[in-house]
Tab-separated table of C-alpha atoms and ligand atoms in Angstrom:
chain	number	residue	atom	x	y	z
A	1	UNK	CA	40.805	-9.672	24.607
A	2	UNK	CA	43.804	-7.953	24.157
A	3	UNK	CA	43.882	-6.041	20.867
A	4	UNK	CA	45.352	-2.584	21.390
A	5	UNK	CA	41.995	-0.448	20.845
A	6	UNK	CA	40.130	-3.281	23.138
A	7	UNK	CA	39.601	-1.001	26.667
A	8	UNK	CA	42.023	-1.578	29.415
A	9	UNK	CA	39.511	-1.664	31.978
A	10	UNK	CA	36.864	-4.601	32.376
A	11	UNK	CA	33.963	-4.293	30.253
A	12	UNK	CA	30.538	-3.908	32.054
A	13	UNK	CA	28.677	-7.223	30.686
A	14	UNK	CA	25.741	-5.747	32.820
A	15	UNK	CA	25.161	-3.057	31.102
A	16	UNK	CA	24.424	-4.539	27.518
A	17	UNK	CA	20.909	-4.560	27.619
A	18	UNK	CA	21.048	-0.644	28.352
A	19	UNK	CA	23.686	-0.076	25.449
A	20	UNK	CA	22.033	-2.221	23.226
A	21	UNK	CA	18.936	-0.567	23.550
A	22	UNK	CA	20.756	3.380	23.705
A	23	UNK	CA	22.231	1.993	20.171
A	24	UNK	CA	18.660	0.620	18.748
A	25	UNK	CA	19.436	-2.651	18.240
A	26	UNK	CA	16.165	-4.682	19.921
A	27	UNK	CA	16.858	-7.419	17.997
A	28	UNK	CA	20.713	-8.112	19.325
A	29	UNK	CA	18.946	-6.945	22.727
A	30	UNK	CA	16.584	-9.630	22.320
A	31	UNK	CA	18.827	-12.735	21.226
A	32	UNK	CA	22.470	-12.352	22.096
A	33	UNK	CA	21.991	-14.193	25.247
A	34	UNK	CA	20.410	-17.653	23.500
A	35	UNK	CA	23.234	-16.773	20.670
A	36	UNK	CA	26.521	-16.456	22.936
A	37	UNK	CA	25.189	-20.077	24.594
A	38	UNK	CA	25.418	-21.655	21.232
A	39	UNK	CA	28.519	-19.607	20.343
A	40	UNK	CA	30.067	-20.612	23.534
A	41	UNK	CA	28.587	-24.537	23.029
A	42	UNK	CA	29.610	-25.046	19.526
A	43	UNK	CA	32.853	-22.966	19.778
A	44	UNK	CA	32.064	-19.953	17.228
A	45	UNK	CA	34.646	-17.570	16.427
A	46	UNK	CA	33.720	-14.339	17.904
A	47	UNK	CA	33.225	-12.731	14.459
A	48	UNK	CA	30.432	-15.417	13.649
A	49	UNK	CA	28.757	-14.616	16.793
A	50	UNK	CA	28.802	-10.800	16.106
A	51	UNK	CA	27.940	-11.650	12.108
A	52	UNK	CA	24.985	-13.852	13.133
A	53	UNK	CA	23.419	-10.890	15.497
A	54	UNK	CA	23.924	-8.297	13.109
A	55	UNK	CA	22.312	-10.358	10.614
A	56	UNK	CA	19.377	-10.861	12.338
A	57	UNK	CA	18.997	-7.001	13.513
A	58	UNK	CA	19.135	-6.289	9.756
A	59	UNK	CA	16.501	-8.834	8.805
A	60	UNK	CA	13.845	-7.980	11.625
A	61	UNK	CA	14.557	-4.141	11.244
A	62	UNK	CA	13.563	-4.774	7.538
A	63	UNK	CA	10.126	-6.944	8.664
A	64	UNK	CA	9.458	-3.872	11.066
A	65	UNK	CA	9.546	-1.426	8.604
A	66	UNK	CA	7.463	-3.078	6.138
A	67	UNK	CA	5.193	-3.655	8.977
A	68	UNK	CA	5.385	0.358	9.702
A	69	UNK	CA	4.734	1.112	5.707
A	70	UNK	CA	1.302	-1.749	5.962
A	71	UNK	CA	0.093	0.151	9.207
A	72	UNK	CA	0.823	3.664	7.290
A	73	UNK	CA	-0.438	2.631	4.007
A	74	UNK	CA	-4.161	2.278	5.445
A	75	UNK	CA	-4.589	-0.725	2.742
A	76	UNK	CA	-7.855	-2.645	3.954
A	77	UNK	CA	-6.830	-5.976	5.581
A	78	UNK	CA	-7.317	-9.248	3.401
A	79	UNK	CA	-7.594	-7.317	-0.050
A	80	UNK	CA	-4.279	-9.397	-1.457
A	81	UNK	CA	-3.408	-10.953	-4.552
A	82	UNK	CA	-3.433	-14.331	-2.638
A	83	UNK	CA	-7.529	-13.514	-1.863
A	84	UNK	CA	-7.938	-12.778	-5.684
A	85	UNK	CA	-9.640	-14.618	-7.996
A	86	UNK	CA	-8.298	-14.022	-11.471
A	87	UNK	CA	-11.075	-16.442	-12.665
A	88	UNK	CA	-13.403	-13.839	-12.158
A	89	UNK	CA	-12.043	-11.005	-13.913
A	90	UNK	CA	-11.135	-12.797	-17.647
A	91	UNK	CA	-10.360	-9.798	-19.597
A	92	UNK	CA	-7.002	-8.905	-17.284
A	93	UNK	CA	-4.643	-11.826	-17.488
A	94	UNK	CA	-2.608	-12.580	-14.200
A	95	UNK	CA	0.833	-12.260	-15.908
A	96	UNK	CA	0.100	-8.549	-16.225
A	97	UNK	CA	-1.084	-7.993	-12.733
A	98	UNK	CA	2.217	-9.753	-11.300
A	99	UNK	CA	4.328	-7.227	-13.257
A	100	UNK	CA	2.403	-4.625	-11.829
A	101	UNK	CA	2.418	-5.766	-8.389
A	102	UNK	CA	6.609	-6.018	-9.314
A	103	UNK	CA	6.497	-2.449	-9.437
A	104	UNK	CA	8.870	-1.277	-12.365
A	105	UNK	CA	6.440	1.335	-13.209
A	106	UNK	CA	6.737	3.000	-10.010
A	107	UNK	CA	10.347	4.333	-10.971
A	108	UNK	CA	9.135	6.513	-13.625
A	109	UNK	CA	6.229	7.380	-11.915
A	110	UNK	CA	3.457	6.205	-14.240
A	111	UNK	CA	0.340	5.554	-13.529
A	112	UNK	CA	-2.368	2.753	-13.004
A	113	UNK	CA	-6.256	3.579	-13.618
A	114	UNK	CA	-8.945	0.806	-13.154
A	115	UNK	CA	-12.435	1.663	-14.715
A	116	UNK	CA	-15.144	-0.698	-14.316
A	117	UNK	CA	-18.747	-1.115	-12.660
A	118	UNK	CA	-19.513	-1.086	-9.051
A	119	UNK	CA	-18.289	-4.610	-7.347
A	120	UNK	CA	-15.889	-5.626	-10.387
A	121	UNK	CA	-13.232	-5.656	-7.941
A	122	UNK	CA	-11.003	-2.508	-8.913
A	123	UNK	CA	-10.509	-1.645	-4.826
A	124	UNK	CA	-9.269	-4.897	-4.317
A	125	UNK	CA	-7.053	-5.256	-7.252
A	126	UNK	CA	-5.753	-2.295	-6.700
A	127	UNK	CA	-5.289	-2.911	-2.869
A	128	UNK	CA	-3.418	-6.176	-3.454
A	129	UNK	CA	-1.313	-4.229	-5.920
A	130	UNK	CA	-0.437	-1.687	-3.276
A	131	UNK	CA	-0.483	-4.435	-0.527
A	132	UNK	CA	2.746	-6.377	-3.170
A	133	UNK	CA	4.480	-3.156	-3.485
A	134	UNK	CA	4.778	-2.135	0.669
A	135	UNK	CA	5.933	-5.790	0.770
A	136	UNK	CA	8.721	-5.121	-1.823
A	137	UNK	CA	10.170	-2.287	-0.010
A	138	UNK	CA	7.541	0.639	-1.781
A	139	UNK	CA	5.516	3.348	0.207
A	140	UNK	CA	1.980	3.320	-0.736
A	141	UNK	CA	-0.928	5.145	0.325
A	142	UNK	CA	-4.867	4.158	0.001
A	143	UNK	CA	-7.489	6.424	0.195
A	144	UNK	CA	-10.856	7.633	-0.624
A	145	UNK	CA	-10.413	10.399	-3.050
A	146	UNK	CA	-12.840	12.614	-1.382
A	147	UNK	CA	-11.178	12.034	1.757
A	148	UNK	CA	-7.717	13.202	0.303
A	149	UNK	CA	-9.209	16.227	-1.250
A	150	UNK	CA	-11.011	17.128	1.452
A	151	UNK	CA	-7.750	17.266	3.663
A	152	UNK	CA	-5.910	19.102	0.251
A	153	UNK	CA	-8.503	22.049	0.273
A	154	UNK	CA	-8.290	22.456	4.150
A	155	UNK	CA	-4.720	22.720	3.388
A	156	UNK	CA	-5.080	25.070	0.400
A	157	UNK	CA	-7.055	27.143	2.923
A	158	UNK	CA	-4.193	27.334	5.217
A	159	UNK	CA	-2.139	28.410	2.563
A	160	UNK	CA	0.030	25.233	3.262
A	161	UNK	CA	-1.340	23.628	0.138
A	162	UNK	CA	2.122	23.242	-1.532
A	163	UNK	CA	4.002	21.637	1.736
A	164	UNK	CA	0.761	19.307	1.941
A	165	UNK	CA	1.747	17.769	-1.541
A	166	UNK	CA	5.550	17.892	-0.781
A	167	UNK	CA	4.808	15.524	2.299
A	168	UNK	CA	2.665	12.989	0.085
A	169	UNK	CA	5.726	12.695	-2.108
A	170	UNK	CA	7.000	10.566	0.398
A	171	UNK	CA	4.786	7.578	-0.830
A	172	UNK	CA	5.713	5.996	-4.040
A	173	UNK	CA	2.191	5.742	-4.805
A	174	UNK	CA	-1.232	6.987	-3.709
A	175	UNK	CA	-4.246	4.785	-4.356
A	176	UNK	CA	-7.269	6.955	-5.064
A	177	UNK	CA	-10.236	5.413	-4.374
A	178	UNK	CA	-13.753	6.128	-5.893
A	179	UNK	CA	-12.797	9.052	-7.952
A	180	UNK	CA	-16.031	9.229	-9.538
A	181	UNK	CA	-17.508	10.233	-5.748
A	182	UNK	CA	-15.285	13.591	-5.914
A	183	UNK	CA	-17.995	16.367	-7.109
A	184	UNK	CA	-16.964	19.317	-8.571
A	185	UNK	CA	-19.646	21.098	-6.636
A	186	UNK	CA	-18.122	20.163	-3.378
A	187	UNK	CA	-15.482	22.904	-4.656
A	188	UNK	CA	-12.317	20.534	-3.811
A	189	UNK	CA	-11.369	18.958	-7.169
A	190	UNK	CA	-9.392	21.566	-8.474
A	191	UNK	CA	-7.069	20.231	-5.715
A	192	UNK	CA	-6.826	17.140	-7.078
A	193	UNK	CA	-6.271	18.568	-10.477
A	194	UNK	CA	-3.120	20.005	-8.414
A	195	UNK	CA	-2.229	16.768	-6.866
A	196	UNK	CA	-2.271	15.074	-10.269
A	197	UNK	CA	0.096	17.932	-12.126
A	198	UNK	CA	2.030	17.917	-8.640
A	199	UNK	CA	2.781	14.023	-9.191
A	200	UNK	CA	2.678	14.044	-13.002
A	201	UNK	CA	6.234	11.770	-14.041
A	202	UNK	CA	7.319	11.892	-10.489
A	203	UNK	CA	5.290	9.699	-8.521
A	204	UNK	CA	2.533	7.393	-9.125
A	205	UNK	CA	-1.343	7.310	-8.847
A	206	UNK	CA	-3.716	4.474	-8.716
A	207	UNK	CA	-6.778	5.108	-9.235
A	208	UNK	CA	-10.211	3.513	-9.527
A	209	UNK	CA	-13.069	4.746	-11.173
A	210	UNK	CA	-16.817	3.209	-11.636
A	211	UNK	CA	-17.320	6.053	-14.459
A	212	UNK	CA	-15.533	5.939	-17.939
A	213	UNK	CA	-13.388	9.045	-18.760
A	214	UNK	CA	-15.965	10.651	-20.760
A	215	UNK	CA	-18.047	10.782	-17.380
A	216	UNK	CA	-15.294	12.554	-15.540
A	217	UNK	CA	-16.573	16.243	-16.485
A	218	UNK	CA	-18.541	15.688	-12.895
A	219	UNK	CA	-15.511	15.516	-11.027
A	220	UNK	CA	-13.151	18.480	-12.315
A	221	UNK	CA	-14.502	22.174	-12.565
A	222	UNK	CA	-14.558	22.399	-15.845
A	223	UNK	CA	-13.990	20.858	-19.034
A	224	UNK	CA	-10.562	22.195	-19.572
A	225	UNK	CA	-9.817	21.111	-16.230
A	226	UNK	CA	-10.889	17.231	-16.937
A	227	UNK	CA	-9.113	17.281	-20.460
A	228	UNK	CA	-5.743	18.684	-18.781
A	229	UNK	CA	-6.224	16.009	-15.566
A	230	UNK	CA	-6.625	12.842	-17.974
A	231	UNK	CA	-4.294	13.954	-20.269
A	232	UNK	CA	-1.652	13.705	-17.385
A	233	UNK	CA	-2.837	10.787	-16.012
A	234	UNK	CA	-2.699	8.378	-19.028
A	235	UNK	CA	0.438	9.927	-20.507
A	236	UNK	CA	2.373	7.055	-18.786
A	237	UNK	CA	-0.595	4.540	-17.821
A	238	UNK	CA	-1.739	1.142	-17.705
A	239	UNK	CA	-5.451	1.087	-17.825
A	240	UNK	CA	-7.515	-1.952	-16.767
A	241	UNK	CA	-11.284	-1.910	-18.120
A	242	UNK	CA	-13.211	-4.060	-15.712
A	243	UNK	CA	-16.429	-4.343	-16.734
A	244	UNK	CA	-17.681	-7.454	-15.458
A	245	UNK	CA	-20.515	-8.124	-13.499
A	246	UNK	CA	-20.523	-7.428	-9.490
A	247	UNK	CA	-18.910	-10.002	-7.985
A	248	UNK	CA	-20.734	-10.189	-4.548
A	249	UNK	CA	-23.522	-10.308	-6.788
A	250	UNK	CA	-22.205	-13.237	-8.681
A	251	UNK	CA	-21.300	-14.722	-5.438
A	252	UNK	CA	-24.694	-14.420	-4.277
A	253	UNK	CA	-26.458	-16.098	-7.152
A	254	UNK	CA	-23.503	-18.766	-7.419
A	255	UNK	CA	-24.445	-19.680	-3.699
A	256	UNK	CA	-28.201	-19.906	-4.622
A	257	UNK	CA	-27.383	-22.067	-7.642
A	258	UNK	CA	-25.177	-24.361	-5.419
A	259	UNK	CA	-25.968	-27.645	-5.117
A	260	UNK	CA	-27.719	-29.062	-2.295
A	261	UNK	CA	-25.193	-31.371	-0.806
A	262	UNK	CA	-23.820	-27.906	-0.256
A	263	UNK	CA	-20.729	-27.755	-3.004
A	264	UNK	CA	-20.809	-24.052	-3.683
A	265	UNK	CA	-18.866	-22.757	-6.938
A	266	UNK	CA	-15.501	-21.268	-6.820
A	267	UNK	CA	-16.443	-17.442	-6.865
A	268	UNK	CA	-18.881	-17.931	-3.832
A	269	UNK	CA	-16.178	-20.086	-1.917
A	270	UNK	CA	-13.436	-17.716	-2.950
A	271	UNK	CA	-15.320	-14.427	-1.762
A	272	UNK	CA	-16.076	-16.069	1.644
A	273	UNK	CA	-12.519	-16.637	1.905
A	274	UNK	CA	-11.745	-13.333	0.835
A	275	UNK	CA	-14.421	-11.668	3.361
A	276	UNK	CA	-12.972	-14.176	6.761
A	277	UNK	CA	-9.753	-12.449	5.857
A	278	UNK	CA	-11.321	-8.962	6.228
A	279	UNK	CA	-13.029	-9.229	9.475
A	280	UNK	CA	-11.643	-5.946	11.115
A	281	UNK	CA	-13.944	-3.363	10.060
A	282	UNK	CA	-12.015	-0.598	8.699
A	283	UNK	CA	-12.730	2.647	10.616
A	284	UNK	CA	-12.545	5.976	8.643
A	285	UNK	CA	-10.031	7.445	9.243
A	286	UNK	CA	-8.276	10.925	8.634
A	287	UNK	CA	-5.405	10.846	6.551
A	288	UNK	CA	-2.010	12.877	7.672
A	289	UNK	CA	-1.050	14.892	4.927
B	301	LIG	P1	-15.076	-2.305	-6.909
B	301	LIG	O1	-14.309	-1.421	-5.877
B	301	LIG	O2	-14.987	-2.390	-8.170
B	301	LIG	O3	-16.377	-2.066	-6.383
B	301	LIG	P2	-14.629	-4.356	-5.138
B	301	LIG	O4	-12.869	-4.620	-5.075
B	301	LIG	O5	-14.660	-3.328	-3.624
B	301	LIG	O6	-15.287	-3.766	-6.231
B	301	LIG	O7	-15.307	-5.727	-4.575
B	301	LIG	C1	-16.225	-5.977	-4.116
B	301	LIG	C2	-16.086	-7.401	-2.977
B	301	LIG	O8	-16.057	-8.235	-4.082
B	301	LIG	C3	-15.209	-7.180	-2.118
B	301	LIG	O9	-15.056	-7.833	-0.706
B	301	LIG	C4	-13.757	-7.669	-2.875
B	301	LIG	O10	-12.868	-7.924	-2.201
B	301	LIG	C5	-14.602	-9.066	-3.382
B	301	LIG	N1	-13.997	-9.226	-4.869
B	301	LIG	C6	-14.247	-8.461	-5.909
B	301	LIG	N2	-13.659	-8.997	-7.076
B	301	LIG	C7	-12.898	-10.064	-6.517
B	301	LIG	C8	-11.968	-11.308	-7.335
B	301	LIG	N3	-11.804	-11.290	-8.256
B	301	LIG	N4	-11.514	-11.786	-6.186
B	301	LIG	C9	-11.729	-11.983	-4.817
B	301	LIG	N5	-12.908	-10.926	-4.425
B	301	LIG	C10	-13.354	-10.066	-5.210
B	302	LIG	MG1	-14.256	-0.126	-4.813
């Protein structure tokens, strides 16, 4: 090469792996030799060789980022839209869920609230939406409400509640599962109100509750706080009412009603598929805040 800016001395090709590592270009590192052989064989111009590698680096960087964000999200494996049986939830339209999975509502810090009995599929559905959002480049955290409030309570004891809430701002969406299991007698739930107030109109929350709003007095310290929390949550929110029989119970009933030739009905089939995808048990982890 003889461009005026090219170095006069010989370039040390052997140092390439070290230089690519130092530049944090792992895809370049892995693929340059194979690309170079092809470029030589097919007489690619140098610019095409370089652009092909740069494209690959960017694409793989995005894949690595999504993988990192999926791990960080603590979303349980297998609870995706692909394994969700919409027929089992007649009141909730697929198009509505797909619109939520596209994520425009996240831009404005709106909320999503799923209310329904145990086994209705709230956790699965919220996690499926969370999963789709991570795939689309958003950052999501899935946590049981009690786990997060315990963390925030500890932060408050250390006079670090504001820092902990600020740290959670990096998540476009926090999925608070089983809010009804948080109890005011745990002396935890005023931090739950602080979290709701902190994220109001700025960052989204998705909440699963197996109790209607009228029973949320059991979650917050007093009625005024309950009203203030619900008011902020529902101001910009989609509310999914999921009052259907437990999916597990129906699947079990379907199985026992399956014909002797072994043809099981859809729900049982799909349940097995969903559970098959979720063979790795989630260990209970502390949420870093
Ligand atoms: P909830 O959170 O409402 O108590 P879950 O989401 O935990 O209910 O659902 C219970 C089980 O049934 C989970 O294994 C879940 O994956 C499965 N399930 C529930 N609803 C559906 C559905 N519509 N399609 C596929 N699997 C479902
Ligand atoms: Mg649940």
